[in-house]
């Protein structure tokens, strides 16, 4: 099931887009309803609701994409560390191997 926003943005395939749209709609409802209850002006409340949708959606979009990038960096570092552990395990370059004092001398 594919949902296209504005006819071209596939919400299910782009990371963070689904959550951004959902949080944006909730933010729109809260801001618009709050402004309407405070002022009783319908048109202005709708304008505030659209602004609330845009601000909430973009705010969550950047927050989610930042966290996603951080997860990818951590995953890459972990993968590199595991590869190095397998590569250097048991060798003289192994950081966990206990170094003895007479390892380098012949006597």
PDB file of C-alpha atoms in Angstrom:
ATOM      1  CA  UNK A   1       0.000   0.000   0.000  1.00  0.00           C
ATOM      2  CA  UNK A   2       1.620   3.160  -1.213  1.00  0.00           C
ATOM      3  CA  UNK A   3       0.554   6.649  -0.158  1.00  0.00           C
ATOM      4  CA  UNK A   4       1.819   9.510  -2.298  1.00  0.00           C
ATOM      5  CA  UNK A   5       1.887  12.987  -0.824  1.00  0.00           C
ATOM      6  CA  UNK A   6       1.364  15.733  -3.428  1.00  0.00           C
ATOM      7  CA  UNK A   7       1.311  13.026  -6.086  1.00  0.00           C
ATOM      8  CA  UNK A   8       5.049  12.310  -6.171  1.00  0.00           C
ATOM      9  CA  UNK A   9       6.430  11.744  -2.628  1.00  0.00           C
ATOM     10  CA  UNK A  10       5.988   8.115  -1.650  1.00  0.00           C
ATOM     11  CA  UNK A  11       5.542   8.351   2.112  1.00  0.00           C
ATOM     12  CA  UNK A  12       6.224   4.681   2.859  1.00  0.00           C
ATOM     13  CA  UNK A  13       9.547   4.416   1.036  1.00  0.00           C
ATOM     14  CA  UNK A  14      11.254   7.619   2.258  1.00  0.00           C
ATOM     15  CA  UNK A  15      12.686   7.253   5.793  1.00  0.00           C
ATOM     16  CA  UNK A  16      11.045   9.495   8.427  1.00  0.00           C
ATOM     17  CA  UNK A  17       8.399  10.841   6.047  1.00  0.00           C
ATOM     18  CA  UNK A  18       5.477   8.851   7.455  1.00  0.00           C
ATOM     19  CA  UNK A  19       6.149   9.906  11.042  1.00  0.00           C
ATOM     20  CA  UNK A  20       6.750  13.499   9.969  1.00  0.00           C
ATOM     21  CA  UNK A  21       3.375  13.708   8.233  1.00  0.00           C
ATOM     22  CA  UNK A  22       1.601  12.107  11.203  1.00  0.00           C
ATOM     23  CA  UNK A  23       3.223  14.411  13.756  1.00  0.00           C
ATOM     24  CA  UNK A  24       2.618  17.371  11.457  1.00  0.00           C
ATOM     25  CA  UNK A  25      -1.091  16.619  11.282  1.00  0.00           C
ATOM     26  CA  UNK A  26      -1.324  16.324  15.064  1.00  0.00           C
ATOM     27  CA  UNK A  27       0.600  19.589  15.438  1.00  0.00           C
ATOM     28  CA  UNK A  28      -1.733  21.222  12.934  1.00  0.00           C
ATOM     29  CA  UNK A  29      -4.783  20.103  14.879  1.00  0.00           C
ATOM     30  CA  UNK A  30      -3.376  21.294  18.211  1.00  0.00           C
ATOM     31  CA  UNK A  31      -2.237  24.702  16.941  1.00  0.00           C
ATOM     32  CA  UNK A  32      -5.356  25.377  14.861  1.00  0.00           C
ATOM     33  CA  UNK A  33      -7.789  24.293  17.559  1.00  0.00           C
ATOM     34  CA  UNK A  34      -5.865  26.145  20.243  1.00  0.00           C
ATOM     35  CA  UNK A  35      -5.871  29.353  18.213  1.00  0.00           C
ATOM     36  CA  UNK A  36      -9.578  28.977  17.438  1.00  0.00           C
ATOM     37  CA  UNK A  37     -10.462  28.459  21.097  1.00  0.00           C
ATOM     38  CA  UNK A  38      -8.411  31.520  22.034  1.00  0.00           C
ATOM     39  CA  UNK A  39      -9.660  33.908  19.321  1.00  0.00           C
ATOM     40  CA  UNK A  40     -12.783  32.380  17.663  1.00  0.00           C
ATOM     41  CA  UNK A  41     -11.457  33.462  14.249  1.00  0.00           C
ATOM     42  CA  UNK A  42     -11.866  30.601  11.785  1.00  0.00           C
ATOM     43  CA  UNK A  43      -9.796  31.806   8.845  1.00  0.00           C
ATOM     44  CA  UNK A  44      -6.851  32.909  10.956  1.00  0.00           C
ATOM     45  CA  UNK A  45      -6.998  29.614  12.885  1.00  0.00           C
ATOM     46  CA  UNK A  46      -6.749  27.701   9.611  1.00  0.00           C
ATOM     47  CA  UNK A  47      -3.706  29.761   8.679  1.00  0.00           C
ATOM     48  CA  UNK A  48      -2.141  28.935  12.026  1.00  0.00           C
ATOM     49  CA  UNK A  49      -3.007  25.258  11.517  1.00  0.00           C
ATOM     50  CA  UNK A  50      -1.170  25.184   8.182  1.00  0.00           C
ATOM     51  CA  UNK A  51       1.815  26.917   9.752  1.00  0.00           C
ATOM     52  CA  UNK A  52       1.715  24.448  12.656  1.00  0.00           C
ATOM     53  CA  UNK A  53       1.672  21.550  10.217  1.00  0.00           C
ATOM     54  CA  UNK A  54       4.692  22.852   8.300  1.00  0.00           C
ATOM     55  CA  UNK A  55       6.714  23.700  11.414  1.00  0.00           C
ATOM     56  CA  UNK A  56       5.951  20.420  13.194  1.00  0.00           C
ATOM     57  CA  UNK A  57       6.551  18.313  10.113  1.00  0.00           C
ATOM     58  CA  UNK A  58       9.868  19.971   9.252  1.00  0.00           C
ATOM     59  CA  UNK A  59      10.997  19.959  12.876  1.00  0.00           C
ATOM     60  CA  UNK A  60      10.368  16.251  13.285  1.00  0.00           C
ATOM     61  CA  UNK A  61      11.808  15.538   9.820  1.00  0.00           C
ATOM     62  CA  UNK A  62      15.177  17.106  10.717  1.00  0.00           C
ATOM     63  CA  UNK A  63      15.182  15.484  14.168  1.00  0.00           C
ATOM     64  CA  UNK A  64      14.459  12.034  12.712  1.00  0.00           C
ATOM     65  CA  UNK A  65      16.971  12.357   9.862  1.00  0.00           C
ATOM     66  CA  UNK A  66      19.669  13.493  12.313  1.00  0.00           C
ATOM     67  CA  UNK A  67      19.031  10.448  14.527  1.00  0.00           C
ATOM     68  CA  UNK A  68      19.025   8.182  11.477  1.00  0.00           C
ATOM     69  CA  UNK A  69      22.395   9.555  10.361  1.00  0.00           C
ATOM     70  CA  UNK A  70      23.805   9.039  13.868  1.00  0.00           C
ATOM     71  CA  UNK A  71      22.580   5.429  13.878  1.00  0.00           C
ATOM     72  CA  UNK A  72      24.215   4.803  10.509  1.00  0.00           C
ATOM     73  CA  UNK A  73      27.513   6.250  11.760  1.00  0.00           C
ATOM     74  CA  UNK A  74      27.389   4.092  14.920  1.00  0.00           C
ATOM     75  CA  UNK A  75      26.514   1.017  12.851  1.00  0.00           C
ATOM     76  CA  UNK A  76      29.429   1.691  10.480  1.00  0.00           C
ATOM     77  CA  UNK A  77      31.851   2.156  13.404  1.00  0.00           C
ATOM     78  CA  UNK A  78      30.624  -1.044  15.056  1.00  0.00           C
ATOM     79  CA  UNK A  79      30.971  -2.977  11.810  1.00  0.00           C
ATOM     80  CA  UNK A  80      34.518  -1.646  11.332  1.00  0.00           C
ATOM     81  CA  UNK A  81      35.409  -2.539  14.933  1.00  0.00           C
ATOM     82  CA  UNK A  82      34.081  -6.078  14.559  1.00  0.00           C
ATOM     83  CA  UNK A  83      36.004  -6.519  11.326  1.00  0.00           C
ATOM     84  CA  UNK A  84      39.211  -5.280  12.968  1.00  0.00           C
ATOM     85  CA  UNK A  85      38.654  -7.564  15.970  1.00  0.00           C
ATOM     86  CA  UNK A  86      38.347 -10.588  13.704  1.00  0.00           C
ATOM     87  CA  UNK A  87      41.338  -9.459  11.634  1.00  0.00           C
ATOM     88  CA  UNK A  88      43.722  -8.751  14.520  1.00  0.00           C
ATOM     89  CA  UNK A  89      42.583 -11.409  17.013  1.00  0.00           C
ATOM     90  CA  UNK A  90      45.525 -13.462  18.234  1.00  0.00           C
ATOM     91  CA  UNK A  91      48.144 -11.328  16.477  1.00  0.00           C
ATOM     92  CA  UNK A  92      50.649  -8.975  18.039  1.00  0.00           C
ATOM     93  CA  UNK A  93      48.387  -6.058  17.106  1.00  0.00           C
ATOM     94  CA  UNK A  94      45.491  -7.388  19.227  1.00  0.00           C
ATOM     95  CA  UNK A  95      44.780  -4.719  21.886  1.00  0.00           C
ATOM     96  CA  UNK A  96      43.241  -7.297  24.253  1.00  0.00           C
ATOM     97  CA  UNK A  97      46.242  -9.613  24.164  1.00  0.00           C
ATOM     98  CA  UNK A  98      48.345  -9.428  27.298  1.00  0.00           C
ATOM     99  CA  UNK A  99      51.813  -8.124  26.573  1.00  0.00           C
ATOM    100  CA  UNK A 100      54.652  -9.836  28.424  1.00  0.00           C
ATOM    101  CA  UNK A 101      57.994  -8.236  29.155  1.00  0.00           C
ATOM    102  CA  UNK A 102      60.228 -10.931  27.583  1.00  0.00           C
ATOM    103  CA  UNK A 103      58.343 -11.360  24.327  1.00  0.00           C
ATOM    104  CA  UNK A 104      60.853  -9.458  22.232  1.00  0.00           C
ATOM    105  CA  UNK A 105      64.103 -10.882  23.703  1.00  0.00           C
ATOM    106  CA  UNK A 106      65.852 -14.152  22.826  1.00  0.00           C
ATOM    107  CA  UNK A 107      67.373 -14.927  26.268  1.00  0.00           C
TER     108      UNK A 107
END
